[in-house]
Amino acid sequence: MKKLLILGSTGSIGINTLDVIRKHSEKFSVSALTINTRIDLLIPQIHEFKPELVVVVNEIAAEKLRHTDGIKCEVLSGVEGLIYNAANCDYDILLGAMVGFAGLLPTIEAVKRGKRIALANKETLVVAGELITKLSKDYNAEIIPVDSEHSAIYQCLIGERIEEVEKLILTASGGPFLNKSKKDLDNVTIEEALSHPNWKMGNKITIDSASLMNKGLEVIEAHWLFNFPKEKIDVVIHPQSIIHSLVEFVDGSVKAQLGIPDMRLPIQYALSFPERVKNDFPKIDFRLTRELTFNKPDLNKFKCLQLAYDTLATGGTAPCILNAANEVAVDKFLKGDISFTYIPTIINKALDRIENHRSPDLETIIECDKITRRFAENLI
Ligand code: NAD
Ligand code: MG
């Protein structure tokens, strides 16, 4: 029986993870759940999965939960609660499904305890890839990707020699604006940006998918997970989201992993690896005609993807600046304060203005995130 700490249990990945646990209750159990504010979603999870501890970061919501009838588990609050939980609770696997930079500190605590990290929270690797990969080696903590593209690559690389890999090819659906002209992007609405053609996800990653920043963050994530230079990480548009990613070898042979778009599959794989576990999730029926099409991403139209490649080339804290400015810009877009095409403008300005630091330690990363947020928030 593997015990799980789920960071972000009320989000899209968190809810899918709990469904995997529900379906394999003989293999997995829940030690602790953490959330930001939505105790209305957390309360039924507590009753069903019986964690010994929960963390509600928002103090008011945490206090409300402590006074709710029938809640017997320990309730912690604040960022300190998140960190304490990851550093002390009894668990085998940390499922990182918080959104954004906020997931970094508890993830580092789990790495330092040599736990398995099933990682959905890609921003953690984007902002602190060098530090986390070093710590994970020092403390012998395995990082197994939950992101579907990286899970696909992870699966394709098994049994292969790294020096015989020519390139990693990440697939991208292209999002809701794949066929819009560059000019039309200026006037897209929040609702249009939130309607992803293939995946139902949290708001932040859905906007990132519409701007292709999500793919940019994934290029950086792949760089750190698999130790490949950016020249060997390609992106291809594949609107059907059936091929989750590919690996090309030096002899020209290509391996791919396929599946219907359902995050429970990569989540389950990250929990059960190296075992594969039978499940009742829907499967692809190849007898039904399906088109699998491919195209080049338009880097001129989707500037965020190019910016992510550029920060990977710059290195140091550049990806941290990119991420923090993007988090602020997406938030502003979702509040209706800026247009969709102003997102890369904000990121560009932050990258221009904020000083870069090489091989940053944790303090430098935290400081860089803070400074960038302050700068980006003040831009109109
Ligand atoms: P979501 O917005 O649906 O859920 C986020 C969860 O994190 C919630 O439980 C929320 O309470 C918690 N949270 C948010 N901010 C917090 C904070 N400051 N402190 C503590 N908890 C906080 O997001 P999601 O779509 O589930 O995505 C989660 C992560 O997984 C993201 O990094 C995303 O890029 C990645 N991811 C998601 C998908 C997907 O299909 N949704 C696929 C691949 C990767
Ligand atoms: Mg992905």
Short mmCIF file of C-alpha atoms and ligand atoms in Angstrom, two decimals:
data_model
loop_
_atom_site.label_atom_id
_atom_site.label_comp_id
_atom_site.label_asym_id
_atom_site.label_seq_id
_atom_site.Cartn_x
_atom_site.Cartn_y
_atom_site.Cartn_z
CA MET A 1 0.00 0.00 0.00
CA LYS A 2 1.47 3.37 -1.06
CA LYS A 3 0.50 6.45 0.96
CA LEU A 4 -0.02 9.74 -0.84
CA LEU A 5 0.27 13.40 0.00
CA ILE A 6 -1.71 15.33 -2.62
CA LEU A 7 -0.84 19.01 -3.04
CA GLY A 8 -3.88 20.64 -4.67
CA SER A 9 -6.53 17.95 -4.19
CA THR A 10 -9.45 20.18 -5.22
CA GLY A 11 -8.02 21.03 -8.65
CA SER A 12 -8.39 19.21 -11.93
CA ILE A 13 -5.32 16.96 -11.44
CA GLY A 14 -6.10 16.49 -7.73
CA ILE A 15 -9.65 15.29 -8.46
CA ASN A 16 -8.38 12.93 -11.19
CA THR A 17 -5.77 11.58 -8.77
CA LEU A 18 -8.42 10.83 -6.16
CA ASP A 19 -10.37 8.96 -8.83
CA VAL A 20 -7.31 6.78 -9.57
CA ILE A 21 -6.97 6.08 -5.82
CA ARG A 22 -10.70 5.33 -5.56
CA LYS A 23 -10.37 2.76 -8.34
CA HIS A 24 -7.22 1.16 -6.83
CA SER A 25 -7.91 1.43 -3.12
CA GLU A 26 -5.99 -1.83 -2.55
CA LYS A 27 -2.80 -0.12 -3.82
CA PHE A 28 -3.03 3.51 -2.76
CA SER A 29 -4.28 5.48 0.24
CA VAL A 30 -4.31 9.15 1.23
CA SER A 31 -2.16 10.48 4.11
CA ALA A 32 -2.72 14.18 3.58
CA LEU A 33 -4.51 16.65 1.30
CA THR A 34 -3.68 20.29 0.76
CA ILE A 35 -5.74 23.04 -0.87
CA ASN A 36 -5.95 26.79 -1.13
CA THR A 37 -9.56 27.79 -0.26
CA ARG A 38 -12.35 25.50 -1.51
CA ILE A 39 -13.31 23.62 1.67
CA ASP A 40 -16.73 22.83 0.14
CA LEU A 41 -14.84 20.52 -2.26
CA LEU A 42 -12.41 19.30 0.40
CA ILE A 43 -15.00 18.18 3.00
CA PRO A 44 -16.40 15.28 0.92
CA GLN A 45 -12.80 14.26 0.09
CA ILE A 46 -11.99 14.10 3.82
CA HIS A 47 -15.03 11.92 4.46
CA GLU A 48 -14.24 9.56 1.61
CA PHE A 49 -10.43 9.26 1.81
CA LYS A 50 -9.88 9.86 5.56
CA PRO A 51 -6.51 11.70 5.53
CA GLU A 52 -4.82 12.14 8.92
CA LEU A 53 -3.95 15.73 8.07
CA VAL A 54 -5.20 18.47 5.74
CA VAL A 55 -3.75 21.90 4.96
CA VAL A 56 -5.97 24.79 3.92
CA VAL A 57 -3.64 27.64 3.02
CA ASN A 58 -6.32 30.33 3.41
CA GLU A 59 -6.58 31.01 7.17
CA ILE A 60 -10.27 31.97 7.17
CA ALA A 61 -11.26 28.84 5.24
CA ALA A 62 -9.07 26.71 7.55
CA GLU A 63 -10.78 28.13 10.65
CA LYS A 64 -14.19 27.42 9.11
CA LEU A 65 -13.15 23.82 8.44
CA ARG A 66 -11.97 23.34 12.05
CA HIS A 67 -15.49 24.29 13.20
CA THR A 68 -17.26 21.99 10.73
CA ASP A 69 -19.13 19.00 12.24
CA GLY A 70 -17.55 15.61 11.66
CA ILE A 71 -14.02 16.82 10.80
CA LYS A 72 -11.67 14.76 12.95
CA CYS A 73 -8.36 15.11 11.10
CA GLU A 74 -5.75 17.69 11.99
CA VAL A 75 -6.19 20.98 10.05
CA LEU A 76 -3.15 23.16 9.38
CA SER A 77 -3.10 26.48 7.54
CA GLY A 78 -0.81 28.91 5.76
CA VAL A 79 2.31 28.29 3.72
CA GLU A 80 3.99 27.09 6.95
CA GLY A 81 1.32 24.36 7.15
CA LEU A 82 2.11 23.28 3.58
CA ILE A 83 5.82 23.06 4.32
CA TYR A 84 5.37 21.36 7.72
CA ASN A 85 3.11 18.76 6.14
CA ALA A 86 5.51 17.90 3.32
CA ALA A 87 8.43 17.78 5.77
CA ASN A 88 6.79 15.68 8.51
CA CYS A 89 3.72 13.76 7.40
CA ASP A 90 3.96 9.99 6.80
CA TYR A 91 3.68 9.38 3.03
CA ASP A 92 5.48 7.55 0.18
CA ILE A 93 4.53 9.67 -2.83
CA LEU A 94 3.99 13.40 -3.17
CA LEU A 95 1.54 14.18 -5.97
CA GLY A 96 2.35 17.77 -6.93
CA ALA A 97 -0.86 19.21 -8.36
CA MET A 98 -0.76 22.76 -7.05
CA VAL A 99 -0.67 25.44 -9.68
CA GLY A 100 2.23 27.84 -10.12
CA PHE A 101 5.32 28.83 -8.14
CA ALA A 102 3.50 28.12 -4.85
CA GLY A 103 4.19 24.39 -5.29
CA LEU A 104 7.96 24.82 -5.11
CA LEU A 105 8.61 24.91 -1.34
CA PRO A 106 6.59 21.83 -0.30
CA THR A 107 8.02 19.90 -3.27
CA ILE A 108 11.57 20.67 -2.13
CA GLU A 109 10.73 19.32 1.34
CA ALA A 110 9.57 16.04 -0.20
CA VAL A 111 12.69 15.83 -2.40
CA LYS A 112 14.87 16.29 0.70
CA ARG A 113 13.15 13.28 2.28
CA GLY A 114 13.89 11.14 -0.80
CA LYS A 115 10.20 10.66 -1.59
CA ARG A 116 8.82 9.81 -5.02
CA ILE A 117 7.57 13.00 -6.65
CA ALA A 118 4.72 12.48 -9.11
CA LEU A 119 4.96 15.92 -10.69
CA ALA A 120 2.15 17.73 -12.49
CA ASN A 121 3.17 21.17 -11.19
CA LYS A 122 5.54 21.97 -14.08
CA GLU A 123 6.20 25.53 -12.85
CA THR A 124 8.32 23.99 -10.06
CA LEU A 125 10.82 22.64 -12.60
CA VAL A 126 10.62 25.76 -14.74
CA VAL A 127 11.65 28.09 -11.92
CA ALA A 128 14.07 25.81 -10.09
CA GLY A 129 15.00 23.03 -12.52
CA GLU A 130 18.73 23.11 -11.81
CA LEU A 131 18.25 23.13 -8.03
CA ILE A 132 15.55 20.44 -7.95
CA THR A 133 17.38 18.05 -10.27
CA LYS A 134 20.53 18.40 -8.18
CA LEU A 135 18.65 17.88 -4.90
CA SER A 136 16.77 14.91 -6.32
CA LYS A 137 20.12 13.25 -7.14
CA ASP A 138 21.63 14.11 -3.75
CA TYR A 139 18.61 12.78 -1.84
CA ASN A 140 17.75 9.95 -4.21
CA ALA A 141 14.22 11.22 -4.88
CA GLU A 142 12.67 9.99 -8.15
CA ILE A 143 10.69 12.54 -10.13
CA ILE A 144 8.08 10.85 -12.31
CA PRO A 145 6.25 13.22 -14.65
CA VAL A 146 2.46 13.45 -14.64
CA ASP A 147 2.31 15.94 -17.51
CA SER A 148 1.03 13.77 -20.38
CA GLU A 149 3.80 14.73 -22.83
CA HIS A 150 6.57 13.99 -20.35
CA SER A 151 4.92 10.79 -19.22
CA ALA A 152 4.90 9.75 -22.90
CA ILE A 153 8.60 10.54 -23.31
CA TYR A 154 9.43 8.81 -20.03
CA GLN A 155 7.67 5.70 -21.28
CA CYS A 156 9.36 5.86 -24.72
CA LEU A 157 12.82 6.15 -23.14
CA ILE A 158 12.54 3.02 -21.04
CA GLY A 159 15.04 0.41 -22.21
CA GLU A 160 16.85 2.91 -24.48
CA ARG A 161 20.34 4.43 -24.34
CA ILE A 162 20.21 8.20 -23.87
CA GLU A 163 23.16 8.75 -26.26
CA GLU A 164 21.12 7.07 -29.02
CA VAL A 165 18.27 9.58 -28.74
CA GLU A 166 18.27 12.21 -31.50
CA LYS A 167 15.41 14.37 -30.22
CA LEU A 168 12.37 14.64 -28.04
CA ILE A 169 9.20 15.77 -29.83
CA LEU A 170 6.49 17.32 -27.66
CA THR A 171 3.02 17.39 -29.17
CA ALA A 172 0.73 20.40 -28.67
CA SER A 173 -2.99 20.54 -29.43
CA GLY A 174 -2.57 24.16 -30.58
CA GLY A 175 -5.39 25.28 -28.27
CA PRO A 176 -8.55 27.16 -29.21
CA PHE A 177 -6.72 29.77 -31.36
CA LEU A 178 -4.80 27.44 -33.64
CA ASN A 179 -6.64 28.68 -36.73
CA LYS A 180 -7.07 32.32 -35.79
CA SER A 181 -4.94 34.94 -37.51
CA LYS A 182 -2.32 36.86 -35.52
CA LYS A 183 -4.45 39.99 -35.80
CA ASP A 184 -7.59 38.25 -34.51
CA LEU A 185 -5.75 37.24 -31.34
CA ASP A 186 -5.92 40.87 -30.14
CA ASN A 187 -9.66 40.65 -29.62
CA VAL A 188 -10.24 37.16 -28.20
CA THR A 189 -12.39 36.96 -25.07
CA ILE A 190 -11.72 35.23 -21.73
CA GLU A 191 -14.47 32.69 -22.51
CA GLU A 192 -12.91 31.85 -25.89
CA ALA A 193 -9.49 31.43 -24.31
CA LEU A 194 -10.97 29.15 -21.62
CA SER A 195 -12.59 26.75 -24.09
CA HIS A 196 -9.86 24.20 -24.76
CA PRO A 197 -10.77 21.76 -27.56
CA ASN A 198 -9.51 18.53 -25.91
CA TRP A 199 -8.75 18.88 -22.20
CA LYS A 200 -10.75 20.10 -19.19
CA MET A 201 -8.17 21.71 -16.88
CA GLY A 202 -7.69 24.52 -14.34
CA ASN A 203 -7.98 28.11 -15.62
CA LYS A 204 -4.27 28.99 -15.51
CA ILE A 205 -3.05 26.05 -17.60
CA THR A 206 -6.00 26.52 -19.99
CA ILE A 207 -4.90 30.09 -20.75
CA ASP A 208 -1.30 28.86 -21.03
CA SER A 209 -2.50 26.30 -23.57
CA ALA A 210 -4.23 29.01 -25.60
CA SER A 211 -1.04 31.16 -25.70
CA LEU A 212 1.24 28.09 -26.17
CA MET A 213 3.08 29.19 -23.02
CA ASN A 214 2.10 25.79 -21.66
CA LYS A 215 4.21 24.18 -24.39
CA GLY A 216 7.03 26.61 -23.66
CA LEU A 217 6.96 25.65 -19.97
CA GLU A 218 6.93 22.01 -21.07
CA VAL A 219 10.05 22.47 -23.23
CA ILE A 220 11.84 23.78 -20.10
CA GLU A 221 10.34 20.96 -18.02
CA ALA A 222 11.60 18.38 -20.55
CA HIS A 223 15.06 19.95 -20.52
CA TRP A 224 15.38 19.37 -16.76
CA LEU A 225 13.60 16.03 -16.55
CA PHE A 226 15.53 14.35 -19.35
CA ASN A 227 18.72 16.45 -19.42
CA PHE A 228 18.39 17.41 -23.11
CA PRO A 229 19.53 20.70 -24.71
CA LYS A 230 16.84 22.92 -26.21
CA GLU A 231 18.10 22.18 -29.76
CA LYS A 232 17.01 18.58 -29.25
CA ILE A 233 13.51 19.39 -27.98
CA ASP A 234 11.00 20.04 -30.77
CA VAL A 235 7.33 20.98 -30.64
CA VAL A 236 4.81 19.76 -33.19
CA ILE A 237 1.14 20.73 -33.41
CA HIS A 238 -1.10 17.67 -33.23
CA PRO A 239 -4.69 18.88 -32.76
CA GLN A 240 -6.20 15.49 -31.85
CA SER A 241 -4.07 15.04 -28.67
CA ILE A 242 -3.89 11.27 -29.24
CA ILE A 243 -0.11 11.03 -29.62
CA HIS A 244 1.09 12.40 -26.30
CA SER A 245 4.70 12.85 -27.47
CA LEU A 246 7.48 11.12 -29.41
CA VAL A 247 11.16 10.23 -29.23
CA GLU A 248 13.34 10.06 -32.34
CA PHE A 249 16.49 7.89 -32.26
CA VAL A 250 19.77 8.29 -34.17
CA ASP A 251 18.75 5.60 -36.69
CA GLY A 252 15.59 7.56 -37.60
CA SER A 253 13.26 5.23 -35.72
CA VAL A 254 10.55 7.03 -33.77
CA LYS A 255 8.67 5.79 -30.69
CA ALA A 256 5.44 7.39 -29.51
CA GLN A 257 2.97 6.89 -26.71
CA LEU A 258 -0.74 7.13 -27.57
CA GLY A 259 -3.92 7.25 -25.57
CA ILE A 260 -7.15 9.17 -25.35
CA PRO A 261 -6.80 12.53 -23.60
CA ASP A 262 -7.46 11.46 -19.99
CA MET A 263 -5.04 12.61 -17.27
CA ARG A 264 -5.87 9.60 -15.10
CA LEU A 265 -3.57 7.51 -17.31
CA PRO A 266 -0.31 9.47 -16.74
CA ILE A 267 -1.31 10.01 -13.08
CA GLN A 268 -1.77 6.28 -12.54
CA TYR A 269 1.51 5.52 -14.33
CA ALA A 270 3.43 7.97 -12.10
CA LEU A 271 1.94 6.32 -9.00
CA SER A 272 2.36 2.69 -10.01
CA PHE A 273 5.64 2.82 -12.01
CA PRO A 274 7.37 0.48 -12.79
CA GLU A 275 4.17 -1.56 -12.63
CA ARG A 276 1.34 -1.11 -15.16
CA VAL A 277 -2.06 -1.54 -13.58
CA LYS A 278 -5.21 -2.68 -15.37
CA ASN A 279 -8.05 -0.15 -15.29
CA ASP A 280 -11.47 0.54 -16.77
CA PHE A 281 -10.64 3.92 -18.36
CA PRO A 282 -11.88 4.41 -21.96
CA LYS A 283 -9.40 3.12 -24.59
CA ILE A 284 -8.68 4.13 -28.21
CA ASP A 285 -10.56 2.15 -30.86
CA PHE A 286 -8.30 2.25 -33.94
CA ARG A 287 -11.01 0.70 -36.13
CA LEU A 288 -12.93 3.95 -35.95
CA THR A 289 -11.39 6.22 -38.55
CA ARG A 290 -9.34 8.86 -36.86
CA GLU A 291 -7.22 11.51 -38.41
CA LEU A 292 -3.83 12.11 -36.85
CA THR A 293 -2.47 15.37 -38.27
CA PHE A 294 0.70 17.36 -37.63
CA ASN A 295 1.89 20.88 -38.23
CA LYS A 296 4.60 23.38 -37.34
CA PRO A 297 3.85 25.82 -34.49
CA ASP A 298 3.67 29.47 -35.59
CA LEU A 299 6.24 31.12 -33.30
CA ASN A 300 5.47 34.53 -34.72
CA LYS A 301 1.81 34.24 -33.75
CA PHE A 302 2.41 32.46 -30.43
CA LYS A 303 5.21 34.57 -28.98
CA CYS A 304 5.15 32.87 -25.57
CA LEU A 305 6.61 29.65 -26.98
CA GLN A 306 9.57 31.51 -28.50
CA LEU A 307 10.08 33.42 -25.23
CA ALA A 308 10.31 30.14 -23.33
CA TYR A 309 12.93 28.77 -25.75
CA ASP A 310 14.85 32.05 -25.37
CA THR A 311 14.90 31.88 -21.56
CA LEU A 312 16.15 28.31 -21.69
CA ALA A 313 19.05 29.57 -23.85
CA THR A 314 19.72 32.44 -21.41
CA GLY A 315 19.50 30.18 -18.36
CA GLY A 316 19.95 31.31 -14.75
CA THR A 317 16.82 32.98 -13.37
CA ALA A 318 15.42 33.84 -16.83
CA PRO A 319 12.84 30.97 -16.73
CA CYS A 320 11.84 32.10 -13.20
CA ILE A 321 11.21 35.64 -14.53
CA LEU A 322 9.27 34.21 -17.49
CA ASN A 323 7.11 32.14 -15.15
CA ALA A 324 6.38 34.85 -12.58
CA ALA A 325 5.55 37.45 -15.25
CA ASN A 326 3.32 34.91 -16.99
CA GLU A 327 1.47 34.04 -13.76
CA VAL A 328 0.75 37.73 -13.17
CA ALA A 329 -0.18 38.37 -16.82
CA VAL A 330 -2.57 35.39 -16.96
CA ASP A 331 -4.21 36.56 -13.77
CA LYS A 332 -4.65 40.05 -15.24
CA PHE A 333 -6.12 38.60 -18.44
CA LEU A 334 -8.57 36.45 -16.44
CA LYS A 335 -9.69 39.56 -14.52
CA GLY A 336 -10.31 41.38 -17.81
CA ASP A 337 -7.53 43.92 -17.15
CA ILE A 338 -5.42 43.22 -20.27
CA SER A 339 -5.86 41.77 -23.75
CA PHE A 340 -4.67 38.27 -24.62
CA THR A 341 -1.80 39.54 -26.76
CA TYR A 342 -0.52 41.72 -23.90
CA ILE A 343 0.54 38.56 -22.01
CA PRO A 344 3.85 38.14 -23.95
CA THR A 345 4.40 41.93 -23.81
CA ILE A 346 4.42 41.86 -20.00
CA ILE A 347 6.79 38.87 -19.99
CA ASN A 348 9.11 40.57 -22.47
CA LYS A 349 9.27 43.74 -20.38
CA ALA A 350 10.07 41.73 -17.23
CA LEU A 351 12.80 39.78 -19.02
CA ASP A 352 14.30 43.05 -20.29
CA ARG A 353 14.31 44.79 -16.93
CA ILE A 354 15.01 42.18 -14.25
CA GLU A 355 18.54 41.10 -13.50
CA ASN A 356 19.54 37.50 -14.26
CA HIS A 357 21.42 35.32 -11.73
CA ARG A 358 23.33 32.19 -12.72
CA SER A 359 22.88 28.87 -10.87
CA PRO A 360 20.48 30.47 -8.38
CA ASP A 361 19.98 29.04 -4.90
CA LEU A 362 16.52 28.84 -3.36
CA GLU A 363 16.67 32.28 -1.76
CA THR A 364 17.65 33.90 -5.06
CA ILE A 365 14.79 32.12 -6.83
CA ILE A 366 12.25 33.26 -4.22
CA GLU A 367 13.56 36.82 -4.42
CA CYS A 368 13.50 36.80 -8.24
CA ASP A 369 9.90 35.57 -8.23
CA LYS A 370 8.90 38.35 -5.81
CA ILE A 371 10.65 41.14 -7.71
CA THR A 372 9.20 39.99 -11.03
CA ARG A 373 5.67 39.81 -9.65
CA ARG A 374 5.93 43.31 -8.20
CA PHE A 375 7.26 44.64 -11.52
CA ALA A 376 4.64 42.86 -13.64
CA GLU A 377 1.76 43.85 -11.37
CA ASN A 378 2.63 47.51 -11.80
CA LEU A 379 2.55 47.33 -15.60
CA ILE A 380 -0.69 48.32 -17.24
P1 NAD B 1 -6.35 23.79 -10.75
O1 NAD B 1 -6.39 25.27 -10.77
O2 NAD B 1 -7.53 23.03 -11.23
O3 NAD B 1 -6.03 23.29 -9.26
C1 NAD B 1 -5.02 23.84 -8.49
C2 NAD B 1 -5.00 23.25 -7.09
O4 NAD B 1 -3.93 23.86 -6.35
C3 NAD B 1 -6.26 23.48 -6.27
O5 NAD B 1 -6.49 22.37 -5.42
C4 NAD B 1 -5.93 24.70 -5.41
O6 NAD B 1 -6.60 24.71 -4.17
C5 NAD B 1 -4.44 24.52 -5.20
N1 NAD B 1 -3.74 25.81 -5.09
C6 NAD B 1 -3.73 26.80 -6.02
N2 NAD B 1 -2.98 27.85 -5.58
C7 NAD B 1 -2.53 27.50 -4.37
C8 NAD B 1 -1.71 28.14 -3.39
N3 NAD B 1 -1.23 29.39 -3.57
N4 NAD B 1 -1.42 27.48 -2.25
C9 NAD B 1 -1.91 26.23 -2.04
N5 NAD B 1 -2.68 25.58 -2.91
C10 NAD B 1 -2.99 26.19 -4.05
O7 NAD B 1 -5.04 23.37 -11.57
P2 NAD B 1 -4.78 22.04 -12.42
O8 NAD B 1 -5.34 22.19 -13.78
O9 NAD B 1 -5.16 20.83 -11.61
O10 NAD B 1 -3.20 22.10 -12.58
C11 NAD B 1 -2.33 21.81 -11.49
C12 NAD B 1 -0.89 21.73 -12.01
O11 NAD B 1 -0.79 20.60 -12.88
C13 NAD B 1 -0.45 22.95 -12.83
O12 NAD B 1 0.91 23.19 -12.58
C14 NAD B 1 -0.64 22.49 -14.27
O13 NAD B 1 0.25 23.13 -15.16
C15 NAD B 1 -0.32 21.01 -14.17
N6 NAD B 1 -0.97 20.17 -15.19
C16 NAD B 1 -2.31 20.12 -15.26
C17 NAD B 1 -2.94 19.33 -16.23
C18 NAD B 1 -4.44 19.23 -16.28
O14 NAD B 1 -4.94 18.43 -17.08
N7 NAD B 1 -5.19 19.96 -15.50
C19 NAD B 1 -2.16 18.61 -17.13
C20 NAD B 1 -0.77 18.68 -17.03
C21 NAD B 1 -0.18 19.46 -16.04
MG MG B 2 1.00 18.75 -20.89
#
